[in-house]
Amino acid sequence: MAMTDFPQELLDAIVDKVAWLDFDSLLSLLKSIRCFGQQCRLHLYQKVMISAYSSPSAFRDFIMQCHNVGNCVQTCNIIFDKDDGPQFWSIVSEIMTRLTRLKAVTFTEALTFRGPLSKMLLEDLPRLSSVRTVKLQYMKGLFVEDVAHILSAFQDMSVLEIERCNIVHDLDSSVVPPVPVALETLSLLHTQSFITEILAGSVAPPMISFHKLRRFIVAGAIMQRICISK
């Protein structure tokens, strides 16, 4: 009996078991048995990392040639230096337009960066309705304008987590999401708590709304007055 004679559900279950027991074997399985291909890709490319040090242009070219790969990615971690130029962010945007089932995005600033603070080049981020969770972490200078661009790109997000970020209170009032994002969870981990007032519209048009908020997590934050109005 050939492998193709087995039900696809059984073949998928075999791949799932291999992924659980010996993840490194998935690539060999992908190359050796064609009928395992798509399920192997779902595991291999479920989480990806994009950085200037990991040949982002090569990954962009790869997913342009292998269209199924973009459909497998559910979590994407973008690691950047603040001195990464427009070319890097243009490639990031091109990649993300092909991640049609992306659910979670993390923006992480490289810990080696020691240059002057500057805004991230996020004006051209694609609008992705599939993303539900966005994390911003380890940013020594997170401009509120950067947050506005991110909220505009991921209007359907329900979870926003900001961890170990130093918020720079500098906002161009014209840079706000077209509609305030209705969050269900907001986490501030070791981050100034006044960001809630900025996002809620105390100094500019509101970027987020709290009428669906179920969880508000503050851990190790630099506490100031927190005012949330539903």
Short mmCIF file of C-alpha atoms in Angstrom, two decimals:
data_model
loop_
_atom_site.label_atom_id
_atom_site.label_comp_id
_atom_site.label_asym_id
_atom_site.label_seq_id
_atom_site.Cartn_x
_atom_site.Cartn_y
_atom_site.Cartn_z
CA MET A 1 0.00 0.00 0.00
CA ALA A 2 1.39 3.40 -0.99
CA MET A 3 1.55 6.29 1.48
CA THR A 4 -0.91 8.19 -0.69
CA ASP A 5 -3.51 5.49 -0.01
CA PHE A 6 -3.74 6.49 3.67
CA PRO A 7 -6.25 9.15 4.76
CA GLN A 8 -4.72 12.62 4.88
CA GLU A 9 -5.85 13.00 8.50
CA LEU A 10 -3.67 10.01 9.45
CA LEU A 11 -0.66 11.40 7.56
CA ASP A 12 -1.11 14.77 9.28
CA ALA A 13 -1.28 13.04 12.67
CA ILE A 14 2.02 11.27 11.94
CA VAL A 15 3.69 14.59 11.14
CA ASP A 16 2.26 16.15 14.29
CA LYS A 17 3.72 13.31 16.35
CA VAL A 18 7.13 13.68 14.72
CA ALA A 19 7.06 17.44 15.37
CA TRP A 20 6.35 16.76 19.04
CA LEU A 21 9.03 14.07 19.49
CA ASP A 22 11.82 15.18 17.14
CA PHE A 23 11.26 18.57 15.52
CA ASP A 24 14.62 18.47 13.72
CA SER A 25 13.46 15.49 11.68
CA LEU A 26 10.68 17.46 9.99
CA LEU A 27 12.94 18.85 7.27
CA SER A 28 14.10 15.34 6.32
CA LEU A 29 10.50 14.17 6.29
CA LEU A 30 9.53 17.10 4.07
CA LYS A 31 12.24 16.24 1.55
CA SER A 32 11.66 12.50 1.51
CA ILE A 33 7.89 12.00 1.41
CA ARG A 34 5.84 14.40 -0.65
CA CYS A 35 2.44 13.67 0.90
CA PHE A 36 3.77 14.93 4.26
CA GLY A 37 4.79 18.25 2.71
CA GLN A 38 2.11 20.74 3.70
CA GLN A 39 1.76 19.51 7.28
CA CYS A 40 5.55 19.63 7.68
CA ARG A 41 5.57 23.21 6.42
CA LEU A 42 2.86 24.13 8.93
CA HIS A 43 5.22 23.12 11.74
CA LEU A 44 8.49 24.32 10.21
CA TYR A 45 7.28 27.80 9.31
CA GLN A 46 4.71 28.38 12.02
CA LYS A 47 7.10 30.82 13.71
CA VAL A 48 9.58 32.97 11.79
CA MET A 49 12.07 35.67 12.69
CA ILE A 50 13.01 38.59 10.45
CA SER A 51 16.11 40.69 11.12
CA ALA A 52 18.72 42.56 9.15
CA TYR A 53 21.21 39.83 10.14
CA SER A 54 19.16 36.90 8.81
CA SER A 55 19.00 37.77 5.08
CA PRO A 56 15.42 39.10 4.99
CA SER A 57 15.63 39.58 1.22
CA ALA A 58 16.40 35.87 0.78
CA PHE A 59 13.36 34.93 2.89
CA ARG A 60 11.21 37.34 0.88
CA ASP A 61 12.34 35.71 -2.37
CA PHE A 62 11.73 32.26 -0.86
CA ILE A 63 8.11 32.90 0.11
CA MET A 64 7.48 34.56 -3.26
CA GLN A 65 8.53 31.30 -4.94
CA CYS A 66 6.87 28.98 -2.40
CA HIS A 67 3.43 30.47 -1.91
CA ASN A 68 2.33 27.81 0.59
CA VAL A 69 4.98 28.88 3.08
CA GLY A 70 3.39 32.29 3.64
CA ASN A 71 0.12 30.57 4.52
CA CYS A 72 1.87 28.58 7.27
CA VAL A 73 3.30 31.48 9.28
CA GLN A 74 1.27 32.36 12.38
CA THR A 75 3.87 34.15 14.51
CA CYS A 76 6.47 36.64 13.29
CA ASN A 77 9.22 38.25 15.39
CA ILE A 78 10.82 41.32 13.78
CA ILE A 79 14.20 42.13 15.34
CA PHE A 80 15.59 45.49 14.34
CA ASP A 81 18.11 48.22 15.13
CA LYS A 82 16.82 51.75 15.13
CA ASP A 83 19.39 52.52 12.41
CA ASP A 84 17.91 49.93 10.01
CA GLY A 85 17.08 51.95 6.91
CA PRO A 86 14.08 52.16 4.58
CA GLN A 87 15.23 49.13 2.57
CA PHE A 88 14.92 46.83 5.59
CA TRP A 89 11.40 48.01 6.45
CA SER A 90 10.37 47.82 2.80
CA ILE A 91 11.42 44.15 2.73
CA VAL A 92 9.56 43.55 6.01
CA SER A 93 6.40 45.00 4.46
CA GLU A 94 6.78 42.85 1.36
CA ILE A 95 7.15 39.73 3.49
CA MET A 96 4.19 40.53 5.70
CA THR A 97 1.83 41.05 2.77
CA ARG A 98 2.33 37.34 2.02
CA LEU A 99 1.68 36.11 5.56
CA THR A 100 -2.04 35.72 5.02
CA ARG A 101 -2.72 33.77 8.24
CA LEU A 102 -0.48 35.72 10.57
CA LYS A 103 -1.91 35.88 14.10
CA ALA A 104 0.83 37.42 16.25
CA VAL A 105 3.60 39.97 15.59
CA THR A 106 6.44 40.93 17.91
CA PHE A 107 8.67 43.96 17.37
CA THR A 108 11.95 43.54 19.27
CA GLU A 109 14.77 46.05 19.38
CA ALA A 110 18.24 44.51 19.20
CA LEU A 111 19.98 44.88 22.56
CA THR A 112 23.27 45.82 20.88
CA PHE A 113 21.94 49.14 19.54
CA ARG A 114 23.59 52.20 21.10
CA GLY A 115 22.80 54.91 18.55
CA PRO A 116 20.53 57.98 18.87
CA LEU A 117 16.82 57.49 19.25
CA SER A 118 14.81 57.62 16.04
CA LYS A 119 11.34 56.68 14.91
CA MET A 120 10.76 53.31 13.26
CA LEU A 121 9.91 53.47 9.56
CA LEU A 122 6.47 51.90 9.82
CA GLU A 123 4.37 54.11 7.55
CA ASP A 124 4.15 51.41 4.89
CA LEU A 125 3.25 48.42 7.05
CA PRO A 126 0.57 46.38 5.27
CA ARG A 127 -2.90 46.27 6.79
CA LEU A 128 -3.36 42.72 8.10
CA SER A 129 -6.79 41.81 9.45
CA SER A 130 -5.66 38.35 10.63
CA VAL A 131 -3.34 39.66 13.38
CA ARG A 132 -4.80 39.43 16.89
CA THR A 133 -1.73 39.90 19.12
CA VAL A 134 1.01 42.54 18.92
CA LYS A 135 4.01 42.72 21.28
CA LEU A 136 6.53 45.57 21.53
CA GLN A 137 9.59 44.77 23.61
CA TYR A 138 13.04 45.99 24.67
CA MET A 139 12.74 49.37 22.93
CA LYS A 140 14.91 52.03 24.52
CA GLY A 141 13.02 54.72 22.65
CA LEU A 142 9.50 53.76 21.60
CA PHE A 143 7.87 56.81 20.06
CA VAL A 144 4.12 57.07 20.50
CA GLU A 145 4.00 57.72 16.75
CA ASP A 146 5.44 54.23 16.19
CA VAL A 147 2.61 52.75 18.25
CA ALA A 148 0.11 54.73 16.17
CA HIS A 149 1.47 53.25 12.92
CA ILE A 150 1.29 49.73 14.38
CA LEU A 151 -2.29 50.20 15.57
CA SER A 152 -3.21 51.47 12.11
CA ALA A 153 -1.73 48.37 10.47
CA PHE A 154 -3.39 45.88 12.82
CA GLN A 155 -6.84 47.34 13.37
CA ASP A 156 -8.34 43.98 14.35
CA MET A 157 -5.85 43.19 17.11
CA SER A 158 -7.31 42.36 20.51
CA VAL A 159 -4.11 42.00 22.57
CA LEU A 160 -1.37 44.63 22.93
CA GLU A 161 1.65 43.92 25.13
CA ILE A 162 4.37 46.51 25.76
CA GLU A 163 7.37 45.12 27.65
CA ARG A 164 10.48 46.92 28.88
CA CYS A 165 9.99 49.91 26.61
CA ASN A 166 10.94 53.50 27.29
CA ILE A 167 8.08 55.56 25.88
CA VAL A 168 9.03 58.81 24.15
CA HIS A 169 6.10 61.19 24.56
CA ASP A 170 6.26 62.73 21.10
CA LEU A 171 3.20 62.46 18.87
CA ASP A 172 2.26 63.96 15.55
CA SER A 173 -1.48 64.33 16.12
CA SER A 174 -2.12 63.53 12.45
CA VAL A 175 -0.71 60.02 12.95
CA VAL A 176 -3.58 58.15 14.57
CA PRO A 177 -5.46 55.01 13.53
CA PRO A 178 -8.54 55.70 11.39
CA VAL A 179 -10.66 53.96 14.06
CA PRO A 180 -9.63 53.41 17.72
CA VAL A 181 -8.58 49.79 18.24
CA ALA A 182 -10.87 47.88 20.62
CA LEU A 183 -8.51 45.93 22.85
CA GLU A 184 -9.51 43.01 25.04
CA THR A 185 -6.10 42.75 26.77
CA LEU A 186 -3.53 45.46 27.47
CA SER A 187 -0.25 44.54 29.20
CA LEU A 188 2.38 46.99 30.44
CA LEU A 189 5.43 45.09 31.67
CA HIS A 190 8.21 47.25 33.11
CA THR A 191 6.97 50.20 31.04
CA GLN A 192 5.71 53.66 32.00
CA SER A 193 2.02 53.46 32.80
CA PHE A 194 1.21 56.91 31.37
CA ILE A 195 1.09 55.33 27.90
CA THR A 196 -2.50 54.31 28.69
CA GLU A 197 -3.59 57.93 28.95
CA ILE A 198 -1.87 58.81 25.68
CA LEU A 199 -3.44 55.90 23.82
CA ALA A 200 -6.85 56.61 25.31
CA GLY A 201 -6.82 60.18 23.97
CA SER A 202 -5.78 62.46 26.82
CA VAL A 203 -3.37 64.46 24.63
CA ALA A 204 -4.50 63.56 21.09
CA PRO A 205 -7.31 61.72 19.31
CA PRO A 206 -7.79 58.27 20.91
CA MET A 207 -5.90 55.33 19.43
CA ILE A 208 -7.56 52.61 21.48
CA SER A 209 -10.93 52.09 23.10
CA PHE A 210 -11.61 50.14 26.26
CA HIS A 211 -15.25 49.12 25.86
CA LYS A 212 -14.16 45.50 25.21
CA LEU A 213 -11.30 45.46 27.72
CA ARG A 214 -11.26 42.33 29.88
CA ARG A 215 -7.69 42.26 31.17
CA PHE A 216 -5.38 45.15 32.09
CA ILE A 217 -2.00 43.88 33.31
CA VAL A 218 0.61 46.10 34.94
CA ALA A 219 3.83 44.45 36.17
CA GLY A 220 6.87 46.37 37.34
CA ALA A 221 5.66 49.51 35.59
CA ILE A 222 6.88 52.98 36.46
CA MET A 223 3.61 53.96 38.07
CA GLN A 224 1.98 57.29 37.45
CA ARG A 225 -1.69 58.19 37.38
CA ILE A 226 -3.60 55.56 35.39
CA CYS A 227 -6.92 56.69 34.05
CA ILE A 228 -8.98 54.37 31.86
CA SER A 229 -12.33 55.58 30.67
CA LYS A 230 -14.65 53.12 29.00
#
